[in-house]
CSV table of C-alpha atoms and ligand atoms in Angstrom, one decimal:
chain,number,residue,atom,x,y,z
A,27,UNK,CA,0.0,0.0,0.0
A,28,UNK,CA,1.2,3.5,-0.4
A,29,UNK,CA,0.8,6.4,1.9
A,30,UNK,CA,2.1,9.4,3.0
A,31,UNK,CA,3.9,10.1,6.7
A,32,UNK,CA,2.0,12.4,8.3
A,33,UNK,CA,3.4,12.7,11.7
A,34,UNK,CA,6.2,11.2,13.6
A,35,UNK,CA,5.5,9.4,17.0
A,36,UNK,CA,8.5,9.0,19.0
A,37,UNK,CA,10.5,6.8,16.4
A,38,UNK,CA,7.4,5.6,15.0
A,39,UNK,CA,5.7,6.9,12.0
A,40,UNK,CA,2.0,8.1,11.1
A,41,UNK,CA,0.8,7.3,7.7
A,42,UNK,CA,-2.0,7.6,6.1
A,43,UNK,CA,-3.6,6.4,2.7
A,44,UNK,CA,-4.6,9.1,0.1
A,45,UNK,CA,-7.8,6.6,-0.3
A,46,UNK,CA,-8.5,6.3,3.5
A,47,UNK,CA,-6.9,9.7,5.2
A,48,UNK,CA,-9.3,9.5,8.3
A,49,UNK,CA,-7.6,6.6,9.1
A,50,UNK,CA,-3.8,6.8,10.6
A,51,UNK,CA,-1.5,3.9,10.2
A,52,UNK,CA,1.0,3.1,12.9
A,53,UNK,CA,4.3,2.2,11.4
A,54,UNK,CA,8.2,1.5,12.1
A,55,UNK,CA,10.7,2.3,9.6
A,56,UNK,CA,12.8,-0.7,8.4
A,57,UNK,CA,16.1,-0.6,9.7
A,58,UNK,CA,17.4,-0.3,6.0
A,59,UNK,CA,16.6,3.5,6.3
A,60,UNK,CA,19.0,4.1,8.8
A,61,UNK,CA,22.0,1.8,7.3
A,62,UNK,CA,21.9,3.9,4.1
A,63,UNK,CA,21.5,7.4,6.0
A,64,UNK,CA,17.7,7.8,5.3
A,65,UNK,CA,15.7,9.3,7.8
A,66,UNK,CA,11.8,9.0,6.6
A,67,UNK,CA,10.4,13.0,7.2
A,68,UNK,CA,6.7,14.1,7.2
A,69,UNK,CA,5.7,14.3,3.9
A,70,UNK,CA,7.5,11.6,2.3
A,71,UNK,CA,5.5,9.5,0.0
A,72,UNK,CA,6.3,5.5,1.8
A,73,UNK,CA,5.4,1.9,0.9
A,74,UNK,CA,3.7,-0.4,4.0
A,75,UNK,CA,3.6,-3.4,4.5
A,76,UNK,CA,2.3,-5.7,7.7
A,77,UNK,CA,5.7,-6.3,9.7
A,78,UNK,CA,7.0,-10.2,9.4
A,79,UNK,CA,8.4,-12.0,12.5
A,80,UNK,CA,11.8,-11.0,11.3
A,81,UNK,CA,10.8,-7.3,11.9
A,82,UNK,CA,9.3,-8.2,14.9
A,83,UNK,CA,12.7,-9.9,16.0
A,84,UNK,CA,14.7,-6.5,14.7
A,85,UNK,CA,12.7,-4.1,16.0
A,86,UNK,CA,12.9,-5.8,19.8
A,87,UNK,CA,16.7,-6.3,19.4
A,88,UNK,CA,17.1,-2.1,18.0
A,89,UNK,CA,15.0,-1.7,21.1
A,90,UNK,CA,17.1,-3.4,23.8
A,91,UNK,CA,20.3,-1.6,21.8
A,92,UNK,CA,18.5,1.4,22.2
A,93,UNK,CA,17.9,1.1,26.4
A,94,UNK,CA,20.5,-1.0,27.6
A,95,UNK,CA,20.3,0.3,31.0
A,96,UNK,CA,16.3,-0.1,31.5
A,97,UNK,CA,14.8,-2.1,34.0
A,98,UNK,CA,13.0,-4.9,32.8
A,99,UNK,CA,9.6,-3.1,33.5
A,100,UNK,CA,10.3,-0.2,30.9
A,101,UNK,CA,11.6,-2.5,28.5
A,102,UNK,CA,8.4,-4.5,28.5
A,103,UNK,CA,6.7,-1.1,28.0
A,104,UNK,CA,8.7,0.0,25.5
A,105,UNK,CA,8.2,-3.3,23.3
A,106,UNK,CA,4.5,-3.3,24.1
A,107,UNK,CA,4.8,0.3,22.7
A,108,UNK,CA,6.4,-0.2,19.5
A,109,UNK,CA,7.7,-3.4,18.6
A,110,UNK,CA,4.2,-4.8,18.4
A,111,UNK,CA,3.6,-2.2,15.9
A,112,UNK,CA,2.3,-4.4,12.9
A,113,UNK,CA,3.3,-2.2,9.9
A,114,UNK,CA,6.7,-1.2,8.3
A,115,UNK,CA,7.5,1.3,5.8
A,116,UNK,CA,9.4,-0.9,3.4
A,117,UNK,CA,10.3,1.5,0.8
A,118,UNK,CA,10.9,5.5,0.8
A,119,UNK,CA,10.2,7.5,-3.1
A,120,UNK,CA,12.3,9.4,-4.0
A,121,UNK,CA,11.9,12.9,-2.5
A,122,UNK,CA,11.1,16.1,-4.9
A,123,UNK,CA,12.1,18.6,-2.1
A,124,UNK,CA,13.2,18.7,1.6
A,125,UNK,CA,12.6,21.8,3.4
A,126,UNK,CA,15.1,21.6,6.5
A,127,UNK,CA,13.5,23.7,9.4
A,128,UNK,CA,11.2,23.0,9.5
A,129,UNK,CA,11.5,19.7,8.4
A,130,UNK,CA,9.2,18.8,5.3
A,131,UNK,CA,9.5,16.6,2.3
A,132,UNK,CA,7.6,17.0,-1.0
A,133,UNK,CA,5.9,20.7,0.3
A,134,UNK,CA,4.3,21.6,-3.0
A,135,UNK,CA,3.3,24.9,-2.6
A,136,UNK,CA,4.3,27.8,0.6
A,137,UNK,CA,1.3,30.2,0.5
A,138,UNK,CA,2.8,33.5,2.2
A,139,UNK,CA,0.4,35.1,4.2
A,140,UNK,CA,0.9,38.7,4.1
A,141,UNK,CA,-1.7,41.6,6.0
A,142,UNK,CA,-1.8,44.7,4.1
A,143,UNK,CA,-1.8,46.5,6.9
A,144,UNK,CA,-2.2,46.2,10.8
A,145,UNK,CA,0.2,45.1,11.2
A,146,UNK,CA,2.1,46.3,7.9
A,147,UNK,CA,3.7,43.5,5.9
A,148,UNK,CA,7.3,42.7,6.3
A,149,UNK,CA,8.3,42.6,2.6
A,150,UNK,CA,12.0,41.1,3.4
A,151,UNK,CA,10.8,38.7,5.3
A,152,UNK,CA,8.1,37.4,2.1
A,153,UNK,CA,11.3,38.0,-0.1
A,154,UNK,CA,13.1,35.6,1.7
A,155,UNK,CA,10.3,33.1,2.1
A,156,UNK,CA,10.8,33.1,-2.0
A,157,UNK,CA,14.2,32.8,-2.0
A,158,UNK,CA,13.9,29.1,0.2
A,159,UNK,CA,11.2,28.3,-1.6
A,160,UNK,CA,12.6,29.0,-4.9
A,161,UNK,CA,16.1,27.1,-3.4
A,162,UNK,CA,14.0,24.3,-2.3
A,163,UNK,CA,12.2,23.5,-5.8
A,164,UNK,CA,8.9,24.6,-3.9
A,165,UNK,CA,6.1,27.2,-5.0
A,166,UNK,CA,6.0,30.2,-3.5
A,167,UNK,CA,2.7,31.9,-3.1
A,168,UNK,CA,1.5,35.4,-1.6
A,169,UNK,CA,-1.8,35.8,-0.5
A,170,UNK,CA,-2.5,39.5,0.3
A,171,UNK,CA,-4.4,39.4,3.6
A,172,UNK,CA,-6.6,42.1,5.0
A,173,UNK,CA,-7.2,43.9,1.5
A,174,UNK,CA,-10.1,45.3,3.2
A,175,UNK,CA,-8.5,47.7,5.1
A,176,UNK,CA,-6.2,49.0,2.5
A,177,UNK,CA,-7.1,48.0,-1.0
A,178,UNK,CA,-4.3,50.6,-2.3
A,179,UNK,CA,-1.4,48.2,-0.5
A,180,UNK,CA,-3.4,45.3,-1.7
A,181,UNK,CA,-3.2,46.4,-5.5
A,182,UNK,CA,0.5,47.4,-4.4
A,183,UNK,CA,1.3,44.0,-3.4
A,184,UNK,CA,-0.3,42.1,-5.8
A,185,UNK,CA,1.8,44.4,-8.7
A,186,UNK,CA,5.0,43.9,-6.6
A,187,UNK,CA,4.3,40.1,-6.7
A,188,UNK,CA,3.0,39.8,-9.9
A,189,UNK,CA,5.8,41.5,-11.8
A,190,UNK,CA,8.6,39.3,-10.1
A,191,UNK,CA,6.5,36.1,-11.1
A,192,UNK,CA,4.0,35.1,-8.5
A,193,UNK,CA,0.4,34.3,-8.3
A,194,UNK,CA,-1.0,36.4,-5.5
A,195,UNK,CA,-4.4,36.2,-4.3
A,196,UNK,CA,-5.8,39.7,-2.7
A,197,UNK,CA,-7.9,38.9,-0.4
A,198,UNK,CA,-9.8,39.7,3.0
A,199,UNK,CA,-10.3,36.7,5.2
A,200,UNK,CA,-12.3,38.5,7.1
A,201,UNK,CA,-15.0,39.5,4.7
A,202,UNK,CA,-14.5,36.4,2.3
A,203,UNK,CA,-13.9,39.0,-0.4
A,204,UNK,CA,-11.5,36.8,-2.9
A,205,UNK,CA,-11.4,33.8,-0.4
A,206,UNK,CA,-13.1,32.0,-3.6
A,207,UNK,CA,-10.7,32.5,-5.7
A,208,UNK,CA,-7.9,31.0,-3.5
A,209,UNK,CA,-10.0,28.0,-2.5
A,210,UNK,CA,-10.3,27.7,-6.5
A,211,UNK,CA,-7.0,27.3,-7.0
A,212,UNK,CA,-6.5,24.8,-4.2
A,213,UNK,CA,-9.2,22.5,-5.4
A,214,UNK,CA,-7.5,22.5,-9.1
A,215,UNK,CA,-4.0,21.9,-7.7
A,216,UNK,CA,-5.8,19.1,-5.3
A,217,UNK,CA,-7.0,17.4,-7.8
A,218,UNK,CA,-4.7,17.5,-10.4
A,219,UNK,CA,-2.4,15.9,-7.9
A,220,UNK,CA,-1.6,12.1,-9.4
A,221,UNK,CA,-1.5,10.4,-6.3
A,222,UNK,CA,-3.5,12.1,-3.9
A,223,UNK,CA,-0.5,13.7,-2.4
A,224,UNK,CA,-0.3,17.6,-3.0
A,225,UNK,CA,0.9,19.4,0.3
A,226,UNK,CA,0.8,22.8,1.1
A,227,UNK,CA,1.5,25.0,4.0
A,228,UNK,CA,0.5,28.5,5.3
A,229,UNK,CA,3.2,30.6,6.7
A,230,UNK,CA,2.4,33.9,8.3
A,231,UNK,CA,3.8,36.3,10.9
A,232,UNK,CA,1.7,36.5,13.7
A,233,UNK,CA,-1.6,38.6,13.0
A,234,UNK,CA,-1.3,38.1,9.9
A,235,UNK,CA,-4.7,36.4,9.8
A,236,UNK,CA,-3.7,32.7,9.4
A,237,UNK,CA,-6.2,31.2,11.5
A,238,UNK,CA,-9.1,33.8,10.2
A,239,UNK,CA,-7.9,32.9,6.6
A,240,UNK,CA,-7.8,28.8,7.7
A,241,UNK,CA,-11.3,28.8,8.4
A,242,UNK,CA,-12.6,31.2,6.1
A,243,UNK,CA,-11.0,28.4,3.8
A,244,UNK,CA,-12.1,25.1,5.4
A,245,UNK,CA,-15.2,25.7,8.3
A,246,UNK,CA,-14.7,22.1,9.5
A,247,UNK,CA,-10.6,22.5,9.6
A,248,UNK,CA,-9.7,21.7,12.8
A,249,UNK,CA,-6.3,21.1,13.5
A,250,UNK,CA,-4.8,19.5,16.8
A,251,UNK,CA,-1.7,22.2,17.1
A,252,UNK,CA,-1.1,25.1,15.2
A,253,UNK,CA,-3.2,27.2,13.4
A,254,UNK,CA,-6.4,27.0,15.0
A,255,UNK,CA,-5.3,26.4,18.3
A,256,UNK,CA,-1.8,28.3,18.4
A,257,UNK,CA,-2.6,30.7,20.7
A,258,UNK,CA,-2.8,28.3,23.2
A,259,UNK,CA,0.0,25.9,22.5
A,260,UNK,CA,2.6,29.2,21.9
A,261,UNK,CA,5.3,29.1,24.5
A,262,UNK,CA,4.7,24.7,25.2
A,263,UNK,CA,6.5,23.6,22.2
A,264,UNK,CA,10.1,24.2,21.4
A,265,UNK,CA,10.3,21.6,18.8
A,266,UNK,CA,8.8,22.0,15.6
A,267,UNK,CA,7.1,19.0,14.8
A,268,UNK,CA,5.4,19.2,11.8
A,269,UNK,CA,2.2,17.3,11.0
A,270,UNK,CA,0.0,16.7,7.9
A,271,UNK,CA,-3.4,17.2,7.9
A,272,UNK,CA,-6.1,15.5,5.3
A,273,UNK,CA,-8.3,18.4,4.1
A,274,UNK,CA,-10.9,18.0,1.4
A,275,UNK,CA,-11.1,20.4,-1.1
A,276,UNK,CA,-14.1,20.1,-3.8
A,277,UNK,CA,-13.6,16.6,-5.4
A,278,UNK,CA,-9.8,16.4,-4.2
A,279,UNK,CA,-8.0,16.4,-1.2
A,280,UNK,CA,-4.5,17.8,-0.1
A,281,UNK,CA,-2.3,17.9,2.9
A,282,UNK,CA,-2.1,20.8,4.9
A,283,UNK,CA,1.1,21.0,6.9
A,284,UNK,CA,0.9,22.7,10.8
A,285,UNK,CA,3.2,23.1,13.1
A,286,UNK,CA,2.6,24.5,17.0
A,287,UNK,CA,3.1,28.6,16.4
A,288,UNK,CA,4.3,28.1,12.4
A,289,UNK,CA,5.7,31.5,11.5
A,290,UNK,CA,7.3,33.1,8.5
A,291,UNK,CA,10.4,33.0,10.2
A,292,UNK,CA,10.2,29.3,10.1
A,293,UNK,CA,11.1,29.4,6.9
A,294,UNK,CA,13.3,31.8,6.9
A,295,UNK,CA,16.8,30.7,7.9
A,296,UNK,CA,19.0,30.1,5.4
A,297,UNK,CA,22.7,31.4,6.4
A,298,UNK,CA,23.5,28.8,4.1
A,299,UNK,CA,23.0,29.5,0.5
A,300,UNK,CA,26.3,30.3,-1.4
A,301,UNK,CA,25.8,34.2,-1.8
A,302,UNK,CA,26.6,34.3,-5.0
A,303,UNK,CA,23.7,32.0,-6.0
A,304,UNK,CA,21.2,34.8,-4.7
A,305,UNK,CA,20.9,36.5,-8.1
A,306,UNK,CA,19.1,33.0,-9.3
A,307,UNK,CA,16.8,32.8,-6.6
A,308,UNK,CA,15.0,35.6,-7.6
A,309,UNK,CA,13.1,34.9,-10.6
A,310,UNK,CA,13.1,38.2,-12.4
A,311,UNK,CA,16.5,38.7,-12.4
A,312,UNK,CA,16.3,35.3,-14.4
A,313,UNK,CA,16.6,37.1,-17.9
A,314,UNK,CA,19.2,39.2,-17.0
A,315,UNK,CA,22.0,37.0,-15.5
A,316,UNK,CA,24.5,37.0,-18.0
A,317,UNK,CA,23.6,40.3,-20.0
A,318,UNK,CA,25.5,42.6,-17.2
A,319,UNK,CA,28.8,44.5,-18.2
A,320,UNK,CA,30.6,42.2,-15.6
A,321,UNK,CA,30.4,38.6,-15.4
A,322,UNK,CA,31.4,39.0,-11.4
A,323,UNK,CA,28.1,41.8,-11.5
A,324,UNK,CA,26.9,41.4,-7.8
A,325,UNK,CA,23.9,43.4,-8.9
A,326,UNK,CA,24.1,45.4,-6.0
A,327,UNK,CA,25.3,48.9,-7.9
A,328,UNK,CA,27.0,48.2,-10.6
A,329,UNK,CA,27.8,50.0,-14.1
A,330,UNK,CA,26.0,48.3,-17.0
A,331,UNK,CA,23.8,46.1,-15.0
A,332,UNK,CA,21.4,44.4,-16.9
A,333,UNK,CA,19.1,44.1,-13.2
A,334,UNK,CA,19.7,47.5,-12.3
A,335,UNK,CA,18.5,48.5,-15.4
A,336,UNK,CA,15.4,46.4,-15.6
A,337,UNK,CA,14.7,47.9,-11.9
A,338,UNK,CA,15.5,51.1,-14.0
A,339,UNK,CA,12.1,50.7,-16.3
A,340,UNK,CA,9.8,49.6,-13.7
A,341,UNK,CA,10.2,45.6,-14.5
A,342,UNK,CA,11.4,45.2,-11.2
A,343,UNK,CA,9.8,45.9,-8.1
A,344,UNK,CA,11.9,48.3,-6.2
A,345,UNK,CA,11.4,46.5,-2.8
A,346,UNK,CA,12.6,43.3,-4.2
A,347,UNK,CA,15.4,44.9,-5.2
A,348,UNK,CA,16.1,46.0,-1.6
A,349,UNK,CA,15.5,42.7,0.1
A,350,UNK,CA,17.9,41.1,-2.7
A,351,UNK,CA,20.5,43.6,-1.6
A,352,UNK,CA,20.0,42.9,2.3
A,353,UNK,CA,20.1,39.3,1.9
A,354,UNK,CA,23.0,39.5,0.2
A,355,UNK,CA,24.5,42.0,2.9
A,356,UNK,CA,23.1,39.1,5.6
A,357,UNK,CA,24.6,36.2,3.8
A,358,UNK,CA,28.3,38.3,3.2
A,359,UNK,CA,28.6,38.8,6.8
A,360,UNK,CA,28.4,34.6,7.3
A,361,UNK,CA,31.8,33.0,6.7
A,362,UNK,CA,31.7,30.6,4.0
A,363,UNK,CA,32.7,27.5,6.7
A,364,UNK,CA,29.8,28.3,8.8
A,365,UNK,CA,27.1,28.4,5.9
A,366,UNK,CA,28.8,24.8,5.2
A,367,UNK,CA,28.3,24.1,8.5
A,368,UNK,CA,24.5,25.3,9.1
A,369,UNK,CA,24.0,23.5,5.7
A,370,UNK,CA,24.8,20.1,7.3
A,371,UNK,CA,22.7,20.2,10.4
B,19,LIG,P1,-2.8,34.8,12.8
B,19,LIG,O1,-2.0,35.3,14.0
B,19,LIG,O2,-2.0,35.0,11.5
B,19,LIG,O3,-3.4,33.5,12.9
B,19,LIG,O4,-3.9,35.9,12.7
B,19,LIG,P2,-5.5,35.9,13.1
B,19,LIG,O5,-6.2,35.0,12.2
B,19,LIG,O6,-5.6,35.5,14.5
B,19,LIG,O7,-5.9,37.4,12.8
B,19,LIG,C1,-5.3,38.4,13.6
B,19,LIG,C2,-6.3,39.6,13.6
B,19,LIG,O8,-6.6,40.1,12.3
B,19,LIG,C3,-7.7,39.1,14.2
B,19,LIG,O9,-8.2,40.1,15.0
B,19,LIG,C4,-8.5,39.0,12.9
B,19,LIG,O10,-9.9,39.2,13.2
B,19,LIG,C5,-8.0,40.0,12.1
B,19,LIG,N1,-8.1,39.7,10.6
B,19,LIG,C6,-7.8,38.6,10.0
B,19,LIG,N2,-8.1,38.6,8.7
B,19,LIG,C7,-8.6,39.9,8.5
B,19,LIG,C8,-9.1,40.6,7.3
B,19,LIG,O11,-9.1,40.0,6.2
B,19,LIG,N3,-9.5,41.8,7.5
B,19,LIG,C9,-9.5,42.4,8.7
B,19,LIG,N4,-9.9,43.7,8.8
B,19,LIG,N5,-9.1,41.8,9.8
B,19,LIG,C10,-8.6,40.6,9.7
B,20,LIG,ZN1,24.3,42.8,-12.7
């Protein structure tokens, strides 16, 4: 059978089948994984199978490795806990992207939720959202929140957006103006997903209007952690465990990924790109690479810069300019052996 891990349970895995997503399946990972340096992460698409008695025999024997100095009273529970467990995931596929912090394989799209005003949108911090998505072969999308109380910065937003190669969807969560539209486009990418297995997540600074927009969305959504009920799980968590949520969405159904108190931020740190890979991470500049007087052209201020000059006649947005130019202030001021280093945790 093939599913989709949805959660991880202290070594154990949650999977559920596209067919049957109310249902969750308990599973261990074969010990394969770990001999060739795989580590099964939410998201990734598994095979199951019902464990044989040589599973059974492993996963005791990993299990007294694991506690050798237990009592015999723990060890009993532990075995009773997991190596009764009477599924395996017997075979990983291969990944199309994994997001790193948090952790998330195969996110198809990152809607960014920004307000257009109260509190005013941090445009460096959406910017960078784009650059880890755009690193991590996932789509970036900006939903402009809150158009309702300025429909000047929502037009803004959406042109800032839109120019640089975006969809954006202006909306106001609170009215449902545009809400439609957005749940459109969910439903088509649900179910033009082959195997049941589109994922998406919502990232937004807080008061954004993530929760608002959730449930203007799906009614029925309710999530365990996150979201819905991040208000009261802020400050509890320190880990970010992610988990995938079945949602159904007109004939389809998708993934939603949640995580106690997901922010922007959580997306957001990447000391580790090489800086001189920033230029391609930006999509507008796409056209230009290679057209500038200099080949070394940092894009920052040069003569004869093809981006400069596109900035020049309006083709692109000013503010994305900036954030380029910050980020690549930020990532300059990382020595090169720490990115390597932040890259390998
Ligand atoms: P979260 O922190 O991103 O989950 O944001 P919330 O959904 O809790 O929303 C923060 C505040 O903004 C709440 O008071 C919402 O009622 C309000 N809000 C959310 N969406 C809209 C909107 O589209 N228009 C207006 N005017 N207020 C909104
Ligand atoms: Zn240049």
């Amino acid at each position: 059978m093939h599913g989709i891990i949805t959660r991880g349970v202290g070594g154990l895995y949650g999977v559920r089948l596209p067919e049957k997503p109310d249902e969750e399946i308990l599973c261990r990972a074969r010990g394969i994984f770990r001999k060739m340096g795989l580590t099964p992460t939410v998201g990734d698409g598994v095979t199951i199978e019902r464990a044989t008695e040589e599973d059974r025999i492993n996963a005791e024997r990993e299990e007294d490795e694991a506690s050798p100095g237990a009592g015999r009273s723990r060890m009993r529970y532990v075995k009773q806990k997991s190596a009764d467990v009477d599924w395996v995931i017997s075979a990983l596929d291969e990944r199309k992207s994994l997001l790193i912090r948090p952790p998330i394989a195969n996110l198809d799209v990152l809607f960014a939720v920004l307000p257009c005003a109260s509190p005013e949108p941090d445009l460096l911090t959406a910017d960078k959202l784009t650059v880890i998505a755009e690193n991590y072969g996932v789509e970036a999308v900006i939903v402009a929140n809150k158009a309702d109380l300025s429909p000047e910065r929502a037009r803004e937003l959406t042109q800032i957006y839109e120019t640089a190669g975006y969809r954006v969807f202006p909306l106001s969560a609170a009215s449902g103006e545009g809400v439609d539209a957005l749940l459109g486009y969910l439903e088509e990418l649900a179910a033009g997903a082959s195997r049941g297995d589109f994922k998406a997540a919502f990232a937004g600074a807080s008061g954004a209007g993530k929760s608002t927009l959730l449930s203007a969305l799906f009614p029925s959504l309710r999530l365990a952690t996150g979201a819905v009920s991040r208000k009261t799980e802020r400050g509890r968590h320190t880990t970010r465990h992610v988990e995938l949520y079945p949602v159904r969405a007109g004939e389809g159904l998708f993934w939603l990924a949640d995580t106690p108190g997901f922010s922007l931020l959580d997306f957001t740190r990447f000391d580790f790109f090489p800086s001189d890979e920033l230029a391609l991470s930006f999509r507008e500049f796409e056209d230009c690479l290679g057209h500038c007087r200099y080949t070394k052209c940092t894009h920052l201020r040069e003569e004869g810069c093809a981006v400069l000059e596109k900035l020049g006649k309006g083709l692109v947005a000013p503010s994305r300019h900036e954030s380029y130019v910050r980020i690549y202030e930020e990532q300059r001021s990382v020595p090169e052996w720490k990115r390597r280093q932040n890259s390998e945790k």
